[in-house]
mmCIF file of C-alpha atoms in Angstrom:
data_model
loop_
_atom_site.group_PDB
_atom_site.id
_atom_site.type_symbol
_atom_site.label_atom_id
_atom_site.label_comp_id
_atom_site.label_asym_id
_atom_site.label_seq_id
_atom_site.Cartn_x
_atom_site.Cartn_y
_atom_site.Cartn_z
ATOM 1 C CA ALA A 222 -21.553 -3.364 34.535
ATOM 2 C CA ARG A 223 -20.839 -6.808 32.929
ATOM 3 C CA ALA A 224 -23.064 -8.612 35.377
ATOM 4 C CA LEU A 225 -25.915 -6.145 34.542
ATOM 5 C CA TYR A 226 -25.404 -6.667 30.806
ATOM 6 C CA ASN A 227 -25.431 -10.313 31.079
ATOM 7 C CA ALA A 228 -28.535 -10.346 33.098
ATOM 8 C CA ILE A 229 -30.450 -7.988 30.718
ATOM 9 C CA ARG A 230 -29.285 -10.321 27.802
ATOM 10 C CA ARG A 231 -30.446 -13.364 29.460
ATOM 11 C CA SER A 232 -33.805 -11.895 30.292
ATOM 12 C CA ILE A 233 -34.212 -10.950 26.592
ATOM 13 C CA THR A 234 -33.230 -14.172 25.462
ATOM 14 C CA CYS A 235 -35.690 -15.874 27.713
ATOM 15 C CA TYR A 236 -38.527 -13.686 26.519
ATOM 16 C CA VAL A 237 -37.614 -14.243 22.859
ATOM 17 C CA GLU A 238 -37.722 -17.955 23.373
ATOM 18 C CA SER A 239 -41.060 -17.763 25.255
ATOM 19 C CA ILE A 240 -42.802 -16.138 22.203
ATOM 20 C CA ASN A 241 -41.225 -18.691 19.985
ATOM 21 C CA TYR A 242 -38.944 -16.179 18.265
ATOM 22 C CA ASP A 243 -41.887 -14.256 16.705
ATOM 23 C CA ILE A 244 -39.714 -11.094 17.640
ATOM 24 C CA TYR A 245 -36.032 -11.286 17.833
ATOM 25 C CA LEU A 246 -34.120 -8.572 19.849
ATOM 26 C CA THR A 247 -30.428 -8.022 20.526
ATOM 27 C CA ILE A 248 -28.803 -5.793 23.089
ATOM 28 C CA SER A 249 -25.408 -4.103 22.544
ATOM 29 C CA ALA A 250 -23.374 -2.151 25.136
ATOM 30 C CA GLY A 251 -20.577 0.149 25.785
ATOM 31 C CA ILE A 252 -18.776 -0.051 29.034
ATOM 32 C CA LEU A 253 -16.341 2.529 30.691
ATOM 33 C CA ASP A 254 -14.631 2.133 34.105
ATOM 34 C CA PHE A 255 -14.958 5.534 35.850
ATOM 35 C CA HIS A 256 -11.900 4.582 38.036
ATOM 36 C CA ASP A 257 -9.575 5.054 35.079
ATOM 37 C CA TYR A 258 -10.799 8.525 34.175
ATOM 38 C CA PRO A 259 -11.641 10.208 37.661
ATOM 39 C CA ASN A 260 -11.339 13.766 36.322
ATOM 40 C CA LYS A 261 -12.886 13.574 32.760
ATOM 41 C CA SER A 262 -15.932 15.531 32.001
ATOM 42 C CA TYR A 263 -19.542 14.344 31.515
ATOM 43 C CA ASN A 264 -19.304 14.901 27.847
ATOM 44 C CA SER A 265 -16.097 12.933 27.419
ATOM 45 C CA ILE A 266 -17.557 10.081 29.336
ATOM 46 C CA MET A 267 -20.667 9.852 27.214
ATOM 47 C CA GLN A 268 -18.599 10.120 24.032
ATOM 48 C CA TRP A 269 -16.299 7.341 25.112
ATOM 49 C CA THR A 270 -19.130 5.155 26.173
ATOM 50 C CA GLU A 271 -20.769 5.840 22.866
ATOM 51 C CA PHE A 272 -17.750 4.794 21.011
ATOM 52 C CA ALA A 273 -17.397 1.622 22.917
ATOM 53 C CA LEU A 274 -21.141 0.824 22.016
ATOM 54 C CA ASN A 275 -20.559 1.387 18.454
ATOM 55 C CA GLN A 276 -17.534 -0.837 18.632
ATOM 56 C CA SER A 277 -20.041 -3.581 20.052
ATOM 57 C CA LYS A 278 -22.475 -2.879 16.927
ATOM 58 C CA THR A 279 -19.514 -3.129 14.396
ATOM 59 C CA ASN A 280 -18.436 -6.457 15.976
ATOM 60 C CA GLY A 281 -21.735 -7.957 15.259
ATOM 61 C CA LYS A 282 -24.082 -6.714 18.090
ATOM 62 C CA ASN A 283 -25.430 -8.618 20.958
ATOM 63 C CA THR A 284 -22.180 -8.161 22.882
ATOM 64 C CA TYR A 285 -20.475 -5.595 25.089
ATOM 65 C CA THR A 286 -17.074 -3.582 24.567
ATOM 66 C CA ILE A 287 -15.082 -2.123 27.412
ATOM 67 C CA PHE A 288 -13.737 1.354 26.453
ATOM 68 C CA LYS A 289 -9.873 1.327 25.798
ATOM 69 C CA GLN A 290 -8.235 4.655 25.144
ATOM 70 C CA GLU A 291 -5.674 3.016 22.639
ATOM 71 C CA ALA A 292 -8.591 1.950 20.386
ATOM 72 C CA TYR A 293 -10.231 5.375 20.602
ATOM 73 C CA GLN A 294 -6.829 7.185 19.653
ATOM 74 C CA GLU A 295 -6.585 4.646 16.755
ATOM 75 C CA PHE A 296 -10.211 5.705 15.668
ATOM 76 C CA LEU A 297 -9.323 9.382 15.880
ATOM 77 C CA ARG A 298 -6.137 8.792 13.761
ATOM 78 C CA LYS A 299 -8.203 6.860 11.371
ATOM 79 C CA ASN A 300 -10.611 9.712 10.844
ATOM 80 C CA LYS A 301 -7.858 12.362 10.705
ATOM 81 C CA LEU A 302 -6.008 10.304 7.901
ATOM 82 C CA THR A 303 -9.200 9.798 6.122
ATOM 83 C CA LYS A 304 -9.662 13.631 5.933
ATOM 84 C CA GLU A 305 -6.115 13.981 4.751
ATOM 85 C CA LEU A 306 -6.943 11.438 1.905
ATOM 86 C CA HIS A 307 -9.921 13.371 0.878
ATOM 87 C CA LYS A 308 -7.921 16.527 0.806
ATOM 88 C CA ALA A 309 -5.128 15.025 -1.142
ATOM 89 C CA VAL A 310 -7.657 13.721 -3.795
ATOM 90 C CA ASN A 311 -9.264 17.238 -3.995
ATOM 91 C CA GLN A 312 -5.974 18.940 -4.505
ATOM 92 C CA GLN A 313 -4.985 16.937 -7.622
ATOM 93 C CA PHE A 314 -3.760 13.894 -5.816
ATOM 94 C CA LYS A 315 -1.095 15.960 -3.980
ATOM 95 C CA GLY A 316 0.915 13.546 -1.554
ATOM 96 C CA PHE A 317 0.136 10.490 -3.589
ATOM 97 C CA GLU A 318 3.028 9.046 -5.674
ATOM 98 C CA VAL A 319 3.450 5.893 -7.883
ATOM 99 C CA TYR A 320 6.699 3.894 -7.305
ATOM 100 C CA PHE A 321 7.834 0.976 -9.414
ATOM 101 C CA GLN A 322 9.408 -2.260 -8.482
ATOM 102 C CA PRO A 323 11.119 -4.480 -11.156
ATOM 103 C CA ILE A 324 10.029 -8.193 -11.768
ATOM 104 C CA ILE A 325 12.597 -10.351 -13.246
ATOM 105 C CA ASP A 326 12.334 -13.016 -15.898
ATOM 106 C CA MET A 327 14.537 -15.893 -14.649
ATOM 107 C CA LYS A 328 15.145 -17.257 -18.000
ATOM 108 C CA THR A 329 16.853 -14.085 -19.200
ATOM 109 C CA GLU A 330 17.582 -12.367 -16.010
ATOM 110 C CA LYS A 331 16.201 -9.180 -17.436
ATOM 111 C CA ILE A 332 13.218 -7.172 -16.436
ATOM 112 C CA HIS A 333 9.862 -8.608 -17.470
ATOM 113 C CA SER A 334 7.669 -6.193 -15.949
ATOM 114 C CA MET A 335 7.524 -3.483 -13.191
ATOM 115 C CA GLU A 336 4.751 -3.303 -10.601
ATOM 116 C CA ALA A 337 3.104 -0.035 -9.807
ATOM 117 C CA LEU A 338 2.852 0.741 -6.005
ATOM 118 C CA LEU A 339 0.970 3.521 -4.486
ATOM 119 C CA ARG A 340 2.722 5.686 -1.908
ATOM 120 C CA PHE A 341 1.269 8.563 0.388
ATOM 121 C CA GLU A 342 2.793 11.198 2.496
ATOM 122 C CA CYS A 343 1.278 14.279 4.236
ATOM 123 C CA ASP A 344 2.392 17.055 6.461
ATOM 124 C CA GLU A 345 0.531 15.874 9.539
ATOM 125 C CA PHE A 346 1.299 12.261 9.466
ATOM 126 C CA GLY A 347 4.443 12.097 7.268
ATOM 127 C CA LYS A 348 4.891 8.847 5.322
ATOM 128 C CA ILE A 349 2.027 6.460 5.633
ATOM 129 C CA SER A 350 2.203 2.556 5.143
ATOM 130 C CA PRO A 351 -0.039 1.245 2.311
ATOM 131 C CA LEU A 352 -1.246 -1.314 4.727
ATOM 132 C CA GLU A 353 -2.896 1.551 6.701
ATOM 133 C CA PHE A 354 -4.036 4.021 3.983
ATOM 134 C CA ILE A 355 -5.183 1.609 1.324
ATOM 135 C CA PRO A 356 -7.958 0.060 3.423
ATOM 136 C CA LEU A 357 -9.123 3.583 4.234
ATOM 137 C CA LEU A 358 -9.363 4.581 0.527
ATOM 138 C CA GLU A 359 -11.485 1.352 0.041
ATOM 139 C CA GLU A 360 -13.758 2.152 2.956
ATOM 140 C CA SER A 361 -14.400 5.602 1.812
ATOM 141 C CA ASP A 362 -14.615 4.758 -1.873
ATOM 142 C CA LEU A 363 -11.708 7.083 -2.538
ATOM 143 C CA ILE A 364 -9.981 4.229 -3.997
ATOM 144 C CA ILE A 365 -12.144 4.915 -7.174
ATOM 145 C CA PRO A 366 -10.559 8.281 -8.136
ATOM 146 C CA VAL A 367 -7.233 7.267 -6.771
ATOM 147 C CA GLY A 368 -7.267 4.075 -8.654
ATOM 148 C CA ARG A 369 -8.037 5.577 -11.974
ATOM 149 C CA TRP A 370 -5.021 7.998 -11.179
ATOM 150 C CA VAL A 371 -2.658 5.136 -10.450
ATOM 151 C CA LEU A 372 -3.760 3.630 -13.788
ATOM 152 C CA ASP A 373 -3.122 6.858 -15.750
ATOM 153 C CA GLN A 374 0.252 7.181 -13.994
ATOM 154 C CA ALA A 375 1.329 3.629 -14.418
ATOM 155 C CA LEU A 376 0.260 3.327 -18.230
ATOM 156 C CA LYS A 377 1.890 6.726 -18.786
ATOM 157 C CA ALA A 378 5.166 5.265 -17.325
ATOM 158 C CA VAL A 379 5.012 1.970 -19.398
ATOM 159 C CA SER A 380 4.297 4.014 -22.591
ATOM 160 C CA MET A 381 8.043 5.093 -22.369
ATOM 161 C CA PHE A 382 9.009 1.480 -22.811
ATOM 162 C CA SER A 383 8.340 -0.943 -25.637
ATOM 163 C CA ASN A 384 9.541 -4.136 -24.266
ATOM 164 C CA ILE A 385 8.296 -4.385 -20.725
ATOM 165 C CA LYS A 386 4.905 -4.651 -18.969
ATOM 166 C CA VAL A 387 3.492 -2.782 -15.887
ATOM 167 C CA GLN A 388 1.441 -4.745 -13.247
ATOM 168 C CA ILE A 389 -1.236 -2.827 -11.256
ATOM 169 C CA ASN A 390 -3.052 -4.097 -8.243
ATOM 170 C CA MET A 391 -6.868 -3.175 -8.743
ATOM 171 C CA SER A 392 -9.149 -2.969 -5.795
ATOM 172 C CA TYR A 393 -12.313 -4.932 -5.615
ATOM 173 C CA VAL A 394 -14.153 -1.715 -4.954
ATOM 174 C CA GLN A 395 -13.036 -0.460 -8.345
ATOM 175 C CA VAL A 396 -14.241 -3.732 -10.134
ATOM 176 C CA LEU A 397 -17.627 -3.898 -8.296
ATOM 177 C CA LYS A 398 -18.374 -0.248 -8.409
ATOM 178 C CA THR A 399 -17.132 1.288 -11.507
ATOM 179 C CA PRO A 400 -16.886 0.539 -15.282
ATOM 180 C CA ALA A 401 -13.290 -0.679 -14.486
ATOM 181 C CA LEU A 402 -12.703 -2.260 -17.864
ATOM 182 C CA ASN A 403 -13.689 0.830 -19.666
ATOM 183 C CA ASP A 404 -11.393 3.070 -17.736
ATOM 184 C CA ILE A 405 -8.666 0.758 -18.520
ATOM 185 C CA LEU A 406 -9.252 0.755 -22.344
ATOM 186 C CA ASN A 407 -9.624 4.561 -22.495
ATOM 187 C CA ILE A 408 -6.422 5.124 -20.682
ATOM 188 C CA ILE A 409 -4.605 2.505 -22.940
ATOM 189 C CA LYS A 410 -5.996 4.209 -25.913
ATOM 190 C CA ASN A 411 -4.809 7.621 -24.627
ATOM 191 C CA TYR A 412 -1.092 6.395 -24.279
ATOM 192 C CA LYS A 413 -1.225 4.219 -27.447
ATOM 193 C CA ILE A 414 0.298 1.302 -25.737
ATOM 194 C CA GLU A 415 -0.391 -2.562 -26.512
ATOM 195 C CA ASN A 416 -3.076 -4.169 -24.434
ATOM 196 C CA ASN A 417 -0.621 -6.922 -23.326
ATOM 197 C CA GLN A 418 1.624 -4.656 -21.705
ATOM 198 C CA LEU A 419 -0.952 -4.188 -18.991
ATOM 199 C CA VAL A 420 -1.166 -6.840 -16.047
ATOM 200 C CA ILE A 421 -4.046 -6.422 -13.810
ATOM 201 C CA GLU A 422 -3.330 -7.955 -10.330
ATOM 202 C CA LEU A 423 -6.336 -9.090 -8.197
ATOM 203 C CA THR A 424 -5.958 -10.143 -4.687
ATOM 204 C CA GLU A 425 -7.827 -13.246 -4.027
ATOM 205 C CA SER A 426 -8.936 -12.291 -0.615
ATOM 206 C CA GLY A 427 -10.867 -9.401 -2.037
ATOM 207 C CA PHE A 428 -13.132 -11.731 -4.115
ATOM 208 C CA ILE A 429 -14.260 -14.585 -2.034
ATOM 209 C CA GLU A 430 -17.729 -14.411 -3.281
ATOM 210 C CA SER A 431 -18.531 -14.812 -7.006
ATOM 211 C CA ASN A 432 -20.044 -11.659 -8.344
ATOM 212 C CA LYS A 433 -21.333 -11.142 -11.883
ATOM 213 C CA ASN A 434 -19.587 -7.667 -12.242
ATOM 214 C CA PHE A 435 -16.289 -9.331 -11.149
ATOM 215 C CA ILE A 436 -16.582 -12.306 -13.634
ATOM 216 C CA ASP A 437 -17.645 -9.950 -16.370
ATOM 217 C CA PHE A 438 -14.534 -7.900 -15.657
ATOM 218 C CA CYS A 439 -12.239 -10.883 -15.840
ATOM 219 C CA ASN A 440 -13.702 -12.198 -18.896
ATOM 220 C CA GLY A 441 -13.484 -8.783 -20.479
ATOM 221 C CA LEU A 442 -9.710 -8.595 -19.767
ATOM 222 C CA LYS A 443 -9.311 -11.840 -21.566
ATOM 223 C CA LYS A 444 -11.335 -10.739 -24.567
ATOM 224 C CA GLU A 445 -9.263 -7.481 -24.817
ATOM 225 C CA ASN A 446 -5.966 -9.360 -24.436
ATOM 226 C CA ILE A 447 -5.129 -7.624 -21.082
ATOM 227 C CA LEU A 448 -3.033 -10.024 -18.752
ATOM 228 C CA LEU A 449 -4.411 -11.181 -15.404
ATOM 229 C CA ALA A 450 -2.470 -12.237 -12.207
ATOM 230 C CA LEU A 451 -3.754 -13.504 -8.971
ATOM 231 C CA ASP A 452 -1.844 -11.732 -6.191
ATOM 232 C CA ASP A 453 -1.145 -13.406 -2.744
ATOM 233 C CA PHE A 454 -1.975 -16.807 -4.071
ATOM 234 C CA GLY A 455 -1.927 -19.523 -1.328
ATOM 235 C CA THR A 456 -3.124 -17.392 1.441
ATOM 236 C CA GLY A 457 -6.901 -17.874 0.979
ATOM 237 C CA TYR A 458 -9.096 -20.925 0.998
ATOM 238 C CA SER A 459 -10.462 -20.844 -2.543
ATOM 239 C CA ASN A 460 -7.364 -20.425 -4.652
ATOM 240 C CA PHE A 461 -7.734 -23.514 -6.762
ATOM 241 C CA HIS A 462 -11.348 -22.544 -7.584
ATOM 242 C CA TYR A 463 -10.266 -19.181 -8.948
ATOM 243 C CA LEU A 464 -7.377 -21.002 -10.846
ATOM 244 C CA TYR A 465 -9.864 -23.109 -12.765
ATOM 245 C CA ASN A 466 -12.509 -20.416 -13.350
ATOM 246 C CA LEU A 467 -10.481 -17.322 -14.196
ATOM 247 C CA LYS A 468 -7.549 -18.960 -15.880
ATOM 248 C CA PRO A 469 -4.968 -16.254 -14.958
ATOM 249 C CA ASP A 470 -1.770 -15.726 -16.758
ATOM 250 C CA TYR A 471 0.201 -15.396 -13.697
ATOM 251 C CA ILE A 472 -0.180 -16.261 -9.823
ATOM 252 C CA LYS A 473 2.107 -14.558 -7.344
ATOM 253 C CA ILE A 474 3.422 -16.245 -4.245
ATOM 254 C CA ASP A 475 4.054 -13.760 -1.368
ATOM 255 C CA ARG A 476 6.924 -13.557 1.078
ATOM 256 C CA THR A 477 5.037 -15.282 3.701
ATOM 257 C CA LEU A 478 4.513 -18.452 1.852
ATOM 258 C CA MET A 479 7.874 -18.271 0.347
ATOM 259 C CA LYS A 480 9.685 -17.979 3.869
ATOM 260 C CA ASN A 481 7.533 -20.976 5.169
ATOM 261 C CA ALA A 482 8.538 -22.950 2.199
ATOM 262 C CA LEU A 483 12.273 -22.307 3.075
ATOM 263 C CA SER A 484 11.948 -23.223 6.683
ATOM 264 C CA ASN A 485 9.693 -26.206 6.513
ATOM 265 C CA GLU A 486 9.949 -29.345 4.259
ATOM 266 C CA TYR A 487 6.210 -29.856 4.303
ATOM 267 C CA GLU A 488 5.507 -26.249 3.157
ATOM 268 C CA ASN A 489 8.274 -26.529 0.465
ATOM 269 C CA MET A 490 6.556 -29.662 -0.821
ATOM 270 C CA LEU A 491 3.227 -28.033 -1.022
ATOM 271 C CA LEU A 492 4.737 -24.921 -2.798
ATOM 272 C CA LYS A 493 6.558 -27.285 -5.193
ATOM 273 C CA HIS A 494 3.223 -29.028 -6.046
ATOM 274 C CA MET A 495 1.619 -25.683 -6.455
ATOM 275 C CA VAL A 496 4.097 -24.609 -8.975
ATOM 276 C CA ASP A 497 4.053 -27.728 -11.028
ATOM 277 C CA MET A 498 0.196 -27.593 -11.072
ATOM 278 C CA ALA A 499 0.264 -23.957 -12.314
ATOM 279 C CA HIS A 500 2.744 -24.908 -14.977
ATOM 280 C CA SER A 501 0.793 -27.911 -16.034
ATOM 281 C CA VAL A 502 -2.165 -25.574 -17.109
ATOM 282 C CA GLY A 503 0.149 -22.928 -18.576
ATOM 283 C CA VAL A 504 0.140 -20.415 -15.825
ATOM 284 C CA LYS A 505 3.456 -18.571 -15.036
ATOM 285 C CA ILE A 506 4.637 -18.270 -11.266
ATOM 286 C CA CYS A 507 6.047 -15.185 -9.816
ATOM 287 C CA ILE A 508 7.588 -15.327 -6.298
ATOM 288 C CA GLU A 509 7.636 -12.248 -4.242
ATOM 289 C CA GLY A 510 9.808 -10.971 -1.370
ATOM 290 C CA ILE A 511 13.070 -12.442 -2.280
ATOM 291 C CA GLU A 512 15.682 -10.280 -0.278
ATOM 292 C CA GLU A 513 18.862 -12.295 -0.150
ATOM 293 C CA LYS A 514 20.917 -14.514 -2.620
ATOM 294 C CA GLU A 515 20.482 -17.659 -0.288
ATOM 295 C CA GLU A 516 16.703 -17.162 -0.746
ATOM 296 C CA LEU A 517 16.960 -16.813 -4.482
ATOM 297 C CA GLU A 518 19.283 -19.912 -5.009
ATOM 298 C CA ARG A 519 16.969 -22.004 -2.838
ATOM 299 C CA ILE A 520 13.636 -20.832 -4.230
ATOM 300 C CA MET A 521 15.108 -21.469 -7.803
ATOM 301 C CA LEU A 522 15.071 -25.245 -7.119
ATOM 302 C CA LEU A 523 11.127 -24.756 -7.497
ATOM 303 C CA LYS A 524 11.539 -23.404 -10.942
ATOM 304 C CA PRO A 525 9.612 -20.136 -10.693
ATOM 305 C CA ASP A 526 9.163 -18.061 -13.973
ATOM 306 C CA TYR A 527 9.659 -14.577 -12.289
ATOM 307 C CA ILE A 528 11.225 -13.222 -9.173
ATOM 308 C CA GLN A 529 10.286 -9.846 -7.369
ATOM 309 C CA GLY A 530 11.776 -8.535 -4.304
ATOM 310 C CA PHE A 531 14.574 -6.352 -2.558
ATOM 311 C CA TYR A 532 17.272 -8.516 -3.988
ATOM 312 C CA TYR A 533 16.678 -7.076 -7.424
ATOM 313 C CA GLY A 534 15.376 -3.631 -6.564
ATOM 314 C CA ARG A 535 13.116 -1.887 -3.953
ATOM 315 C CA PRO A 536 10.120 0.232 -5.160
ATOM 316 C CA VAL A 537 11.303 3.591 -6.399
ATOM 317 C CA SER A 538 10.167 6.674 -8.234
ATOM 318 C CA LEU A 539 9.905 6.561 -12.164
ATOM 319 C CA SER A 540 12.855 8.891 -12.534
ATOM 320 C CA VAL A 541 15.075 6.548 -10.238
ATOM 321 C CA PHE A 542 13.811 3.366 -11.915
ATOM 322 C CA MET A 543 14.698 4.842 -15.352
ATOM 323 C CA GLU A 544 18.209 5.689 -14.180
ATOM 324 C CA SER A 545 18.822 2.414 -12.331
ATOM 325 C CA TYR A 546 17.832 -0.228 -14.950
ATOM 326 C CA GLU A 547 18.774 -0.606 -18.648
ATOM 327 C CA ILE A 548 15.634 -1.660 -20.369
#
């Protein structure tokens, strides 16, 4: 099957070249090894081959994909989980919950803010990792109603405090497809909190390309005195571009970069220069993922402003958060 595909593709390429690319054609294929599935029905064989074909198209076309049962089962799980997410949204966000994790000001060693973190659980799959369900919310645009719900729950929570902030990670889908700033301002007004009690976190990897809606959104945050943080700073290729153009109030360094800095002298020097550069332009640094006292002691040599991680507290429900911390 591979040899046949390659022969057809070569023939098509030769034809396209012979007519000086007046017409450009590609060929995609799905391949299934019958020997692996000797007793399966015709319908199953065709369904699986069609799945492999669609994978080839998804992966950029003009290639072939050999069917793998593991990939198919992952596809089925993804579809079922997406249906569960739809059902949860339609049932007043049943199964969703917002947890909160403290962020510590290292000058006072008191809570500066709390990050709102979305969790999801359903009967069929149990607890699902955010790394799995959040991309599905974004792909299906369910992140739009769920994102508004998270904003509402988080701002309702912070309205119970007068001296801390709440940090909320906003999806690029919300920013690019909805009047996100209006949603934020309406919810702030509803709960009568100060604008600067809210910190909007944007993950750099979601905004590789400049977009007018995105730029307008960030400028609007500044105008309304809503704080801005760039999350996972240092994991993409255009971070310094964003630091210059967006002028965020905070940048957050994730655990991977922090761990690399503790185990490698070169990485440590890079992170130190990153912290110094941010401080030189008035940007505060939060280092995430601190789990042990030794990590904290060593990372404090870099002089971060804030620390977030299991060492100070795991994400918990609002009721547990209020019982656990004096604010």
